[in-house]
Short mmCIF file of C-alpha atoms and ligand atoms in Angstrom, two decimals:
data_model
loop_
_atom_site.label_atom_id
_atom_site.label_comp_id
_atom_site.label_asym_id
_atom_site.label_seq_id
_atom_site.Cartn_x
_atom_site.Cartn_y
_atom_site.Cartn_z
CA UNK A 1 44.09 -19.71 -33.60
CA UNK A 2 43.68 -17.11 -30.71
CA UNK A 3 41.08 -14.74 -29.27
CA UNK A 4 40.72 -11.35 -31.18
CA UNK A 5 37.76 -10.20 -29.44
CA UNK A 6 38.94 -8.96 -25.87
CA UNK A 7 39.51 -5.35 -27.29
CA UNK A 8 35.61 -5.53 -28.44
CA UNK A 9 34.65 -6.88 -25.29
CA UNK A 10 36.94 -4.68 -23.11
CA UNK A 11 35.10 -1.78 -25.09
CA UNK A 12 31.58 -3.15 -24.73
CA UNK A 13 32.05 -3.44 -21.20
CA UNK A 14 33.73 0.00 -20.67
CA UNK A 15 30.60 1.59 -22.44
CA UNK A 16 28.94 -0.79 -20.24
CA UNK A 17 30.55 0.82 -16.79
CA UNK A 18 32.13 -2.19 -15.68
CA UNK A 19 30.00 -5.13 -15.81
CA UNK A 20 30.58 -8.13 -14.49
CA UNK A 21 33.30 -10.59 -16.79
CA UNK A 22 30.91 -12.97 -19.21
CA UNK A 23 30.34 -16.57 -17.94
CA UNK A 24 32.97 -18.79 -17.85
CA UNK A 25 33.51 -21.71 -20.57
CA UNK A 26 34.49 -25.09 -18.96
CA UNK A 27 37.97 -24.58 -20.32
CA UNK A 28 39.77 -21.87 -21.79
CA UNK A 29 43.19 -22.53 -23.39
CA UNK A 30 46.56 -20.58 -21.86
CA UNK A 31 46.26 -18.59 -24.79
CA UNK A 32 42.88 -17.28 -24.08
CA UNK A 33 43.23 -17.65 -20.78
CA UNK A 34 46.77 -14.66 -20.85
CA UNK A 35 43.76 -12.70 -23.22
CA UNK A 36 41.52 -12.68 -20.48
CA UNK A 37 43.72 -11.36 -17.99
CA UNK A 38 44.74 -8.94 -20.23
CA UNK A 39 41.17 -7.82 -21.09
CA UNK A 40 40.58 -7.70 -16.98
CA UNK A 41 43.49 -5.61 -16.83
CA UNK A 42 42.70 -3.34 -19.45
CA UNK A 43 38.66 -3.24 -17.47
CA UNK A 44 40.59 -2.33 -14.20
CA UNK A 45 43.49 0.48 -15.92
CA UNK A 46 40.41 2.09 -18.77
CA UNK A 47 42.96 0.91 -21.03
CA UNK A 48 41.97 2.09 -24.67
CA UNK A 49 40.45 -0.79 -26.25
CA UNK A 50 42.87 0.07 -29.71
CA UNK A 51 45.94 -0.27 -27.11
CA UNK A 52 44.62 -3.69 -26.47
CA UNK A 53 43.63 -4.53 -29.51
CA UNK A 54 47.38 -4.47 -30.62
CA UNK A 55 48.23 -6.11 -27.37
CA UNK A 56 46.30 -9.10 -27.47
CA UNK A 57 47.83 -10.37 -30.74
CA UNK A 58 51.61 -11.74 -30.74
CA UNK A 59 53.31 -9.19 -33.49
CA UNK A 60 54.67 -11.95 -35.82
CA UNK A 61 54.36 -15.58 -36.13
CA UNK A 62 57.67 -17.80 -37.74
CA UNK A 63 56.95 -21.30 -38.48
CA UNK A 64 60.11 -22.93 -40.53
CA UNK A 65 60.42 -26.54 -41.52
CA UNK A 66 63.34 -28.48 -39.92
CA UNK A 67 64.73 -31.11 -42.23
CA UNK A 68 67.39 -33.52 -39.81
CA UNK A 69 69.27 -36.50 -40.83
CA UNK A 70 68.47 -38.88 -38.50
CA UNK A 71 71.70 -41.13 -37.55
CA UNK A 72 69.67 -44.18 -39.15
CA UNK A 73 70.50 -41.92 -42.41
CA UNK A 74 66.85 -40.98 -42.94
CA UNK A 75 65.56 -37.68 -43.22
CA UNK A 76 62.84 -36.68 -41.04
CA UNK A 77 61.15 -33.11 -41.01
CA UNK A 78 60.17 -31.58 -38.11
CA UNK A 79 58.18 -27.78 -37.32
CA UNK A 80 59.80 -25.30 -35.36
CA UNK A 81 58.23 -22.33 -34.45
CA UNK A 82 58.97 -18.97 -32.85
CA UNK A 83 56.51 -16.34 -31.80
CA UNK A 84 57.72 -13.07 -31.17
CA UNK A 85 54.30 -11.08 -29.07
CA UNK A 86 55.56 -7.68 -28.06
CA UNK A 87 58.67 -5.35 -28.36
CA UNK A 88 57.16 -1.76 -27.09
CA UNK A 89 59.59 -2.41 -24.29
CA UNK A 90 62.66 -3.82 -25.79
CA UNK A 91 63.79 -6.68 -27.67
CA UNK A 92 62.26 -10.04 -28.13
CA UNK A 93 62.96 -11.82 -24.59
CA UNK A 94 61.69 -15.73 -24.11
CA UNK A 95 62.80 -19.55 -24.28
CA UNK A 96 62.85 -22.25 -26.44
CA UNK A 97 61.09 -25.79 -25.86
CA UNK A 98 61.30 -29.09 -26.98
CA UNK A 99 58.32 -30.97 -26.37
CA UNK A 100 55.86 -32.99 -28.19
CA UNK A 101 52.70 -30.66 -27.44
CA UNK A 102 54.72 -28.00 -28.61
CA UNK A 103 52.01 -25.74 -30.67
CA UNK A 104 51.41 -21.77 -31.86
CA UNK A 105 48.54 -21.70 -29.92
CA UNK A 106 51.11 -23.04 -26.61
CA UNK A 107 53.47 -21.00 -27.79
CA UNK A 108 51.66 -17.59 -28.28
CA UNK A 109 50.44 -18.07 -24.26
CA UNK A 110 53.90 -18.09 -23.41
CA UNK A 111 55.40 -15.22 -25.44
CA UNK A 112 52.46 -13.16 -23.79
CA UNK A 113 53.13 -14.00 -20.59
CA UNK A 114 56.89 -13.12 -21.10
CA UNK A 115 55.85 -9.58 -22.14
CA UNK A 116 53.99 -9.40 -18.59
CA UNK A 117 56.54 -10.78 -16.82
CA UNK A 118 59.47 -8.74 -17.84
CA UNK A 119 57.25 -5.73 -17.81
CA UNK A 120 56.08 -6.86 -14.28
CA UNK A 121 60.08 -7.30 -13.16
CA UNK A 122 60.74 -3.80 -15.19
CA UNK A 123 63.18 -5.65 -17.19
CA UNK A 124 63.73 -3.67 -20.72
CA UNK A 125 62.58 -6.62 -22.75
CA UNK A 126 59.49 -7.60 -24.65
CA UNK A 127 58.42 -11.37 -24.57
CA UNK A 128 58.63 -14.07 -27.52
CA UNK A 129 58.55 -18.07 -27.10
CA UNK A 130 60.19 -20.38 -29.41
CA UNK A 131 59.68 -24.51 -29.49
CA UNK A 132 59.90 -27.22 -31.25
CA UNK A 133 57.47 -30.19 -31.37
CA UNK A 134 59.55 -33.46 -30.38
CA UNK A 135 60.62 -35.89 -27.52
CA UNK A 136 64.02 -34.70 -26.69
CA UNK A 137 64.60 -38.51 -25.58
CA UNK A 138 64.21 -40.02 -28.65
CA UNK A 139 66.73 -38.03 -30.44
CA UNK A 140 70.70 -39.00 -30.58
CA UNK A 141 72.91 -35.71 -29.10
CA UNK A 142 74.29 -35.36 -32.86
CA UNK A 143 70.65 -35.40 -33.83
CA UNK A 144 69.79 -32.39 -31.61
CA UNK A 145 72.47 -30.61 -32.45
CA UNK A 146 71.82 -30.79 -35.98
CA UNK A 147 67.94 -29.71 -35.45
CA UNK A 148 68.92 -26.62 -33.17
CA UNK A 149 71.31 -25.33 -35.93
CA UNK A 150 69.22 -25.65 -38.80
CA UNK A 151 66.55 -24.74 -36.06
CA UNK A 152 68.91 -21.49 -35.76
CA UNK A 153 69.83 -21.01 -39.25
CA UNK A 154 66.26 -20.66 -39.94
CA UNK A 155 65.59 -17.82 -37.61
CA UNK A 156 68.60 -16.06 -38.25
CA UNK A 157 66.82 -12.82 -39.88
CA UNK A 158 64.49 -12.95 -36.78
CA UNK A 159 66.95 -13.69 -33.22
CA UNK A 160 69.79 -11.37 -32.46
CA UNK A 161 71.40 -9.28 -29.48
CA UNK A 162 69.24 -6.27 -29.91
CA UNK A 163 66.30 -8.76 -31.76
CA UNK A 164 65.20 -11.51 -30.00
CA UNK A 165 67.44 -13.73 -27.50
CA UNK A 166 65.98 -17.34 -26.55
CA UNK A 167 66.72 -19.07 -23.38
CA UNK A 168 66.32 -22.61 -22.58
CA UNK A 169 62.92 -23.44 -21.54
CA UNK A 170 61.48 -27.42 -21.69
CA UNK A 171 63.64 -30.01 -22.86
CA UNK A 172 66.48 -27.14 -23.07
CA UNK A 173 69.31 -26.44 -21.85
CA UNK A 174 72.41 -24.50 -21.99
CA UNK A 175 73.75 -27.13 -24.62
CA UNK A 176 71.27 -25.90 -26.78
CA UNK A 177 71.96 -22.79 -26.21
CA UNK A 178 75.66 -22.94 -27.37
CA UNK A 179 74.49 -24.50 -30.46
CA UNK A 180 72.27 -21.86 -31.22
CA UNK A 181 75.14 -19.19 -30.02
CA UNK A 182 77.64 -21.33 -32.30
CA UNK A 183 75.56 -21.44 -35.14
CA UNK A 184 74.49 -17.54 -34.91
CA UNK A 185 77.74 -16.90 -34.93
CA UNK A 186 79.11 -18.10 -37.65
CA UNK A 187 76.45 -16.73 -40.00
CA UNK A 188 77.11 -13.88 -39.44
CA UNK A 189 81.10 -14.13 -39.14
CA UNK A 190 81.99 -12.83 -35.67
CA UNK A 191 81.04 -13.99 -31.27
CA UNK A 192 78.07 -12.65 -31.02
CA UNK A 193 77.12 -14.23 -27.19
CA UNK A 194 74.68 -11.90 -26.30
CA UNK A 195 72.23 -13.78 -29.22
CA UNK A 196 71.17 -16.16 -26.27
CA UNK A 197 71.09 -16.61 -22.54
CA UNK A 198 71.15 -19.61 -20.40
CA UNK A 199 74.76 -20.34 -21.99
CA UNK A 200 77.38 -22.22 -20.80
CA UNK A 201 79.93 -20.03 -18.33
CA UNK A 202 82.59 -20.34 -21.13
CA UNK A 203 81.06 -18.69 -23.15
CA UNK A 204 79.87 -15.74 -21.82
CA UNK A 205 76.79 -17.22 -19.31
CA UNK A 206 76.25 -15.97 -16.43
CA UNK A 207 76.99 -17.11 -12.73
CA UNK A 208 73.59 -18.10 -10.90
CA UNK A 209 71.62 -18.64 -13.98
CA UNK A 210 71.21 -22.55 -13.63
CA UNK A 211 69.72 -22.09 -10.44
CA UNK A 212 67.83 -18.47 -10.81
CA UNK A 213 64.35 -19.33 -11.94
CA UNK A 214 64.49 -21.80 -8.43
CA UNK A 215 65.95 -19.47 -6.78
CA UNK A 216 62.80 -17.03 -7.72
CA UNK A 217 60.31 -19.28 -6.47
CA UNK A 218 61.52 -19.84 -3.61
CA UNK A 219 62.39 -15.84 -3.20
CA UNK A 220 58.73 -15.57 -3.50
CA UNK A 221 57.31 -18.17 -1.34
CA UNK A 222 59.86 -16.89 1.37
CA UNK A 223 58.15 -13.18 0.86
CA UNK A 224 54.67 -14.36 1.17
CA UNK A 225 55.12 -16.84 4.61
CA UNK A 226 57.06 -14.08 5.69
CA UNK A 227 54.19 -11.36 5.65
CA UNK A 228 51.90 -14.11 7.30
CA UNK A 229 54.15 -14.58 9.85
CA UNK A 230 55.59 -17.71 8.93
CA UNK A 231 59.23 -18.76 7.74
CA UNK A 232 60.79 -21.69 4.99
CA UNK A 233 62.16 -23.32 7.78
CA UNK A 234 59.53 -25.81 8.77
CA UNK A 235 56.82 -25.32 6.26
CA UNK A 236 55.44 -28.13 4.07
CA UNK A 237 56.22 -27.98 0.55
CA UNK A 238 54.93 -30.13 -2.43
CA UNK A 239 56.22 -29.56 -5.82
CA UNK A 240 55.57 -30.88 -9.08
CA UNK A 241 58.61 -31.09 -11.48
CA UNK A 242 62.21 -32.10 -10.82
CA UNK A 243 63.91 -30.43 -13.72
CA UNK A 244 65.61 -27.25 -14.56
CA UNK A 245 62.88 -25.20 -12.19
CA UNK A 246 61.32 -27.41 -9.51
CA UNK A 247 64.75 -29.16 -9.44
CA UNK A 248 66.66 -26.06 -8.22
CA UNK A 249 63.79 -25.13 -5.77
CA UNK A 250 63.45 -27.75 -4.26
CA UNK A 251 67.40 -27.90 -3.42
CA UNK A 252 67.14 -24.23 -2.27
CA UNK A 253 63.64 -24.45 -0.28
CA UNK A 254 65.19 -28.02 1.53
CA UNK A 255 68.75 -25.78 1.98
CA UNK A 256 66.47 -22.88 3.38
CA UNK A 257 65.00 -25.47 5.95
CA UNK A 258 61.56 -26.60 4.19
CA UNK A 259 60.35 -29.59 4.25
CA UNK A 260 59.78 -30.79 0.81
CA UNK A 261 57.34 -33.84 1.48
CA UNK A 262 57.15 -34.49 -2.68
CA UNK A 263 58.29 -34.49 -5.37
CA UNK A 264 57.31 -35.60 -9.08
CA UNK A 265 58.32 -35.92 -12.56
CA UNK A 266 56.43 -37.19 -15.99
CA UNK A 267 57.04 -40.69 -14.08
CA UNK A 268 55.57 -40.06 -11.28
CA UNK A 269 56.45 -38.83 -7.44
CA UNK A 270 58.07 -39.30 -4.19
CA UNK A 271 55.77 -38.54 -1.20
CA UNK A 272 57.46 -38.40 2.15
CA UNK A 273 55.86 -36.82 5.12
CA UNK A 274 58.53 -36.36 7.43
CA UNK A 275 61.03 -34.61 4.57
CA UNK A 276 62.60 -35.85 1.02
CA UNK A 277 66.47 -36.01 1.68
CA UNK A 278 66.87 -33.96 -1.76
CA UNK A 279 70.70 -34.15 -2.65
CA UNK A 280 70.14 -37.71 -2.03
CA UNK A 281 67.38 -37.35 -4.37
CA UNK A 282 68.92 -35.28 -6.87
CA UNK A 283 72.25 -37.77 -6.77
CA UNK A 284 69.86 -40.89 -7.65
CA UNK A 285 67.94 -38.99 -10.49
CA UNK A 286 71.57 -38.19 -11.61
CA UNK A 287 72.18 -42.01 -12.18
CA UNK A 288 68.43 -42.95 -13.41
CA UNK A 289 68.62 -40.95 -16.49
CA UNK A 290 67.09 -37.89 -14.52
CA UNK A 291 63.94 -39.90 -13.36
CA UNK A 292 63.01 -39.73 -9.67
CA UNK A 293 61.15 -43.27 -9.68
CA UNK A 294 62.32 -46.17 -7.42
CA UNK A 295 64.31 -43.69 -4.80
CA UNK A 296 64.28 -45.78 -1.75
CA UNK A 297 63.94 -42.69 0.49
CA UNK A 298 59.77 -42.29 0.16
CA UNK A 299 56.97 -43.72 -0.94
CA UNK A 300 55.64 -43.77 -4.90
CA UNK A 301 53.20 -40.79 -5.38
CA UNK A 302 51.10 -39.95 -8.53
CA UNK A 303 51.03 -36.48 -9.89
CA UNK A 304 47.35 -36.61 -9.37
CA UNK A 305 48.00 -37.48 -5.31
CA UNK A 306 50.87 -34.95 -5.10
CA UNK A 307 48.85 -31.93 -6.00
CA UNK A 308 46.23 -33.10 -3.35
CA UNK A 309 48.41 -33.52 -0.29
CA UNK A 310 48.42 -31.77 2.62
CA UNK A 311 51.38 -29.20 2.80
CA UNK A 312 51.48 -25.35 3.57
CA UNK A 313 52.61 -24.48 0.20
CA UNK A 314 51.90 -26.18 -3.60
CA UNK A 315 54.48 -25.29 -6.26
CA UNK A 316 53.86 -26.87 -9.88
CA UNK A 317 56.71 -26.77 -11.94
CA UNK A 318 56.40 -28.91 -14.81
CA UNK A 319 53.37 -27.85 -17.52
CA UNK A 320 50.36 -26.41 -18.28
CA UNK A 321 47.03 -26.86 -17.16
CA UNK A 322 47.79 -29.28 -14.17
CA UNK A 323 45.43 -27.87 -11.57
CA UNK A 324 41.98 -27.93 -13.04
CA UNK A 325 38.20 -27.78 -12.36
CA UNK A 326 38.77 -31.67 -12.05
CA UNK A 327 41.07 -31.23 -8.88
CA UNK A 328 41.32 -27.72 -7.69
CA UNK A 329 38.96 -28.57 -4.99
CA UNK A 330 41.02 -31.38 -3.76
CA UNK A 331 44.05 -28.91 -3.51
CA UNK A 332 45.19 -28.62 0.38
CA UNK A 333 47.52 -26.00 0.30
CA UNK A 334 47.45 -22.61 1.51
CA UNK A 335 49.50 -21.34 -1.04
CA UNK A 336 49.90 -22.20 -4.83
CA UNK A 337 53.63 -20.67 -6.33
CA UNK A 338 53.32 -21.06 -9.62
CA UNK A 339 56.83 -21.81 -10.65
CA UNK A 340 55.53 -23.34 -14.01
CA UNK A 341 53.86 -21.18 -16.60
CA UNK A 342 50.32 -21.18 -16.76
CA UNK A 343 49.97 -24.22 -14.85
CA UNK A 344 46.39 -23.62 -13.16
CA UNK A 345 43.34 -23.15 -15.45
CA UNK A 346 40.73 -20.43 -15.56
CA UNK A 347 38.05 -22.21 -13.67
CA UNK A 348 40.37 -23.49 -11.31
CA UNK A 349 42.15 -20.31 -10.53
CA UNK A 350 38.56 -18.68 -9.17
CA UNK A 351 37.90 -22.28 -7.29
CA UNK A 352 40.92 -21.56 -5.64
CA UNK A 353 40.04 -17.89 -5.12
CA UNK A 354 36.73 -18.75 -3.18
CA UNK A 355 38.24 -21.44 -1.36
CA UNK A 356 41.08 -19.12 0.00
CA UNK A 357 44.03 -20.37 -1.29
CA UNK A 358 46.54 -17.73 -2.56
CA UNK A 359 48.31 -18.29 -6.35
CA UNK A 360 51.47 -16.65 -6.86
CA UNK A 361 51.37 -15.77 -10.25
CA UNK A 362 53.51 -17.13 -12.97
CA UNK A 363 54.23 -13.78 -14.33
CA UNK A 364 55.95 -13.05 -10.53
CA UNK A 365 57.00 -16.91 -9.75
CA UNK A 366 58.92 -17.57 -12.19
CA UNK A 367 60.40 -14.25 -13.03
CA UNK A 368 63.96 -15.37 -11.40
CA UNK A 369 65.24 -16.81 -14.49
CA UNK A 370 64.61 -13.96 -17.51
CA UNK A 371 66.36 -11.59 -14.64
CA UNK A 372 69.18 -13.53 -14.42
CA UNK A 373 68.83 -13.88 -18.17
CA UNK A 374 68.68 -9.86 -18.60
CA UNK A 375 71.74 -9.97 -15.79
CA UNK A 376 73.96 -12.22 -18.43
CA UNK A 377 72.76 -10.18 -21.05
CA UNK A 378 73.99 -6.88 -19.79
CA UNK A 379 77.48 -8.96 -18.42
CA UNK A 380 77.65 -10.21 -22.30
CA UNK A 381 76.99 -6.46 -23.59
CA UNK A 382 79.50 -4.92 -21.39
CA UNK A 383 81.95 -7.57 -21.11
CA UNK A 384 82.37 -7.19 -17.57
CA UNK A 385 81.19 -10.07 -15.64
CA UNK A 386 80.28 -10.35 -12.10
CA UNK A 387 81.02 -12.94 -8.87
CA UNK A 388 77.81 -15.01 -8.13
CA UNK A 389 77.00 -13.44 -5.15
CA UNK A 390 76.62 -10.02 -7.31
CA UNK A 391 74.02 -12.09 -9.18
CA UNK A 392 71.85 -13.28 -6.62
CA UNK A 393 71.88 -9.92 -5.45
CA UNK A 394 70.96 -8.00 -7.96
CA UNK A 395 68.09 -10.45 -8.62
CA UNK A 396 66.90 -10.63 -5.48
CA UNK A 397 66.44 -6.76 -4.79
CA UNK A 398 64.24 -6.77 -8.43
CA UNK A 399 62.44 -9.82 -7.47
CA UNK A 400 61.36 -8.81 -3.58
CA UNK A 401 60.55 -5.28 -5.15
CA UNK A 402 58.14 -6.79 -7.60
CA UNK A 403 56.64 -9.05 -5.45
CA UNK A 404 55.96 -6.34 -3.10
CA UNK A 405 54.42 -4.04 -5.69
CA UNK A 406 52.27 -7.41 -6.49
CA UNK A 407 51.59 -7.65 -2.62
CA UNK A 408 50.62 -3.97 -1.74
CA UNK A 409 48.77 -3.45 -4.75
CA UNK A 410 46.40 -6.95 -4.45
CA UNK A 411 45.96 -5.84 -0.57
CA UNK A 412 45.01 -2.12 -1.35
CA UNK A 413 42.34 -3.19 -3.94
CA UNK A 414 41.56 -6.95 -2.40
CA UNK A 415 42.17 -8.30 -5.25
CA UNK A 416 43.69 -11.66 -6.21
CA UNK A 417 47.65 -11.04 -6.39
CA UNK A 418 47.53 -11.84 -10.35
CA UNK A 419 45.29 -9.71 -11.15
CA UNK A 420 47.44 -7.20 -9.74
CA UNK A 421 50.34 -8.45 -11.39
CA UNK A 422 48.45 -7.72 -14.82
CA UNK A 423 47.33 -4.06 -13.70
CA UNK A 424 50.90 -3.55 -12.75
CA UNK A 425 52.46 -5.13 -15.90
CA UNK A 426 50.44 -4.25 -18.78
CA UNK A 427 49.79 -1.00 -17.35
CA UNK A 428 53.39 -0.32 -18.07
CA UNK A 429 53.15 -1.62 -21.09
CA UNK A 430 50.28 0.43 -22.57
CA UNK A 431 51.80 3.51 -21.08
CA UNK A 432 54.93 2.87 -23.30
CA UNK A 433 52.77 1.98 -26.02
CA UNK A 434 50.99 5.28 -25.92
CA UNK A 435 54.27 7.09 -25.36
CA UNK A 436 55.64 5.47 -28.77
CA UNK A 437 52.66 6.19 -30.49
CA UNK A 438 51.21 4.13 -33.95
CA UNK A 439 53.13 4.00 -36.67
CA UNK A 440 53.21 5.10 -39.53
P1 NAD B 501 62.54 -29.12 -17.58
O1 NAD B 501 62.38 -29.78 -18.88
O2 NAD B 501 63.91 -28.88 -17.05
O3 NAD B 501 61.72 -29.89 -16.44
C1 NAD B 501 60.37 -30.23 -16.56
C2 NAD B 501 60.05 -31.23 -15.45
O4 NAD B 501 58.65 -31.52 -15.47
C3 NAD B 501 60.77 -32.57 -15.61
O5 NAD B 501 61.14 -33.05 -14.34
C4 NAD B 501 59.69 -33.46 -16.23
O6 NAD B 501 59.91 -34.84 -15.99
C5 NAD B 501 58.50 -32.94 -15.47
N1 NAD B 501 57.22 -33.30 -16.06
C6 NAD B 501 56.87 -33.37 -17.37
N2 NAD B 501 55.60 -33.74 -17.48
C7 NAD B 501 55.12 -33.88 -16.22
C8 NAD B 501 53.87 -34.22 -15.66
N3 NAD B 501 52.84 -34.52 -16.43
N4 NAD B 501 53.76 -34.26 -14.31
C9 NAD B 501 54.80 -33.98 -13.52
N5 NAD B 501 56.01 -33.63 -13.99
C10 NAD B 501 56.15 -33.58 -15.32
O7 NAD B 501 61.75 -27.72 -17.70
P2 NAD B 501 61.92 -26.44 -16.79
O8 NAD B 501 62.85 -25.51 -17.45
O9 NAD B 501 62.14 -26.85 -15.38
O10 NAD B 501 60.47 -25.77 -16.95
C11 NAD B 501 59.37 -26.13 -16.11
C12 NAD B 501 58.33 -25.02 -16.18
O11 NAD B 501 58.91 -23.77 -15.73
C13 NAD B 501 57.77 -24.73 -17.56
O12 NAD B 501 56.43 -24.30 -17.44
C14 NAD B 501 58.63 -23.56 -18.04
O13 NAD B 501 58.00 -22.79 -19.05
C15 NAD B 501 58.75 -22.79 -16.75
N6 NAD B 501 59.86 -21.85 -16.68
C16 NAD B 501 61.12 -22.27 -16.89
C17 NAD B 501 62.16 -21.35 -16.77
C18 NAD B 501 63.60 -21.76 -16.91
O14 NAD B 501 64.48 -20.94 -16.62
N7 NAD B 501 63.90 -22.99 -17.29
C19 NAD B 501 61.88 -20.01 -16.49
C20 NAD B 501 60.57 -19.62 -16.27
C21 NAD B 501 59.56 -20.56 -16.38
#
């Protein structure tokens, strides 16, 4: 399933003094792609190779069969998974998706990069990813509900407060996550609402935490015009994604004074040059079913055409894999914020290098929501709960912090800004892993 050889080839190439990486394979998948900026990172720290060889392996797999009565009164089974990669930090931290292309391989990716991330954000958490393989859409509400409880019944041995705590990820939402909350619960016989974040208010959620992850991204893309001399107000700004993320930033960035010149979801875009009117946008989308296509106030756009237009800053939100070898060199912007996890590919990542663009790593981008999440989590543990504006607050100072460490450190090495994310992230990792030691 994944790549077990970046220890071996981390070693060979310390022995080696620091040769240059291999040659590059067409595509690598996000799996293999987190591995090898791990094994770069481990290159740049002279991490031991047996440090990495525990690190580049999620620490335990859990694949359970869903049985669901469908309303139609037929039973259908579907696989849910939930991979837990690293707790040397703290418990289990990472969300849960619903989405057809839902696979380990996806899901391992993601429950690596969660490790980095809170490690990056020096959030007490280790990372874990859980999904599901289905179209939301083409399940009844009952129906869901009765696939995230059985979904949660499942895992109950395996999620918990001080365990593992999901979040709602792709085709999530805080719905789910009072299901999952709910049916935790009542397993094991008392409110237990620190099992999950992303929850509704009433129960313990958090104030800020629908719009953190947005509010994240554009935290970050604020930093980096700023240190070039630029502002929001004004700039250009092309995303990718109208949902829980790109939704939410694109309010914020319009609010802040961007321009947001498109937009896009899996039906397509809105391109328009002068400025999207985005509550207007986000009021239609309300009344389509959440779908942005047919808004009056732009022209249609593809996906393809969005991540090619000219704008100062390019922020996919959506999925993987969207900027490629196929159309990194059509890419215009200055800037790509990766608001979306794992969204540009290997080979595109170093096209975008030597053509001068800057990525914003995921691990950094997108950090906004787990540290609202670890914000509701210590509200839920303490049962003292705090005014919005406490929120933002306290997620703002970790988030400018970590960007700046990002900043300083790419600058003093000239390096690419995620590969000093990774030096900074797993770094801290593999010094708490060689503080805890092996056991037995
Ligand atoms: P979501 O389900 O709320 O929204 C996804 C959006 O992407 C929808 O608008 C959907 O229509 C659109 N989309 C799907 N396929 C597309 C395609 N091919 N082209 C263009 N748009 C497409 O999901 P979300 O929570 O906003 O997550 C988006 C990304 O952000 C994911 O990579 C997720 O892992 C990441 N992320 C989410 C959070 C969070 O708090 N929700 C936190 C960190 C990272």
């Amino acid at each position: 399933m994944v790549s077990s050889t970046v220890s071996k080839q981390v070693a060979s190439k310390q022995a080696a003094s620091k040769q240059a990486a291999s040659p590059t394979p067409a595509y690598i998948c996000p799996y293999d792609r987190t591995c090898t900026y791990l094994g770069q990172a481990g290159i740049d720290l002279q991490i031991d190779p047996n440090v990495l060889r525990i690190l580049e392996q999620p620490r335990k797999v859990v694949t359970v069969s869903i049985p669901v009565k469908l309303d139609s009164g037929e039973v259908e089974v579907v696989a849910g998974h939930r991979v837990q990669h690293c707790d040397i930090l703290g418990p289990y931290k990472g969300g849960t998706r619903y989405h057809p292309a839902v696979s380990l391989q996806e899901l391992s990716a993601l429950a690596m990069l969660m490790t980095w991330k809170c490690a990056l954000l020096g959030i007490p958490y280790g990372g874990a990813k859980g999904g599901i393989a289905i179209n939301p859409a083409r399940y009844s509400v009952g129906e869901l509900e009765r696939i995230t409880r059985r979904y949660a019944s499942e895992l109950i041995k395996d999620i918990g407060p001080e365990v593992d705590i999901p979040a709602p990820d792709i085709g999530t939402s805080a719905r789910e996550m009072a299901w999952i909350m709910d049916t935790y619960s009542m397993n094991v016989g008392h409110a237990v609402p620190g099992v999950v974040t992303g929850k509704p208010l009433s129960i313990g959620g958090s104030k800020g935490r629908q719009m953190a992850t947005g509010l994240g991204v554009a935290i970050a893309i604020r930093e980096m015009l700023s240190e070039r001399g630029l502002s929001l107000a004004g700039s250009k700004i092309a995303i990718q994604g109208f949902g829980k993320v790109g939704g939410a930033a694109a309010t914020l960035l319009h609010e802040a004074g961007a321009k947001i010149v498109a937009v896009s979801d899996g039906g397509g875009g809105i391109f328009a040059g002068g400025g999207l009117d985005i509550p207007a946008l986000k009021q239609y989308a309300a009344r389509n079913n959440r779908r942005i296509k047919g808004f009056p106030g732009g022209e249609p756009v593809s996906n393809w055409e969005l991540l090619a237009l000219s704008c100062d800053v390019l922020v996919p939100a959506a999925l993987e894999d969207q900027i490629t070898e196929d159309n990194a060199d059509r890419v215009q912007a200055q800037i790509v914020a990766e608001a979306a996890n794992a969204p540009i590919t290997l080979v595109a990542d170093q096209m975008l290098e030597e053509r001068g663009i800057t990525v914003i790593p995921d691990i950094l981008t997108n950090a906004g929501g787990v540290v609202v999440s670890y914000l509701e989590w210590v509200q839920g543990q303490s049962y003292v709960f705090w005014d919005e504006e406490r929120v933002n607050q306290e997620m703002e100072g970790l988030m400018v912090r970590a960007y700046h460490r990002v900043s300083q450190k790419a600058r003093e090495l000239k390096i690419p800004m995620r590969r000093a994310a990774y030096m900074l992230a797993v770094g801290r990792v593999a010094e708490a892993a060689g503080d805890r030691g092996l056991y037995p």
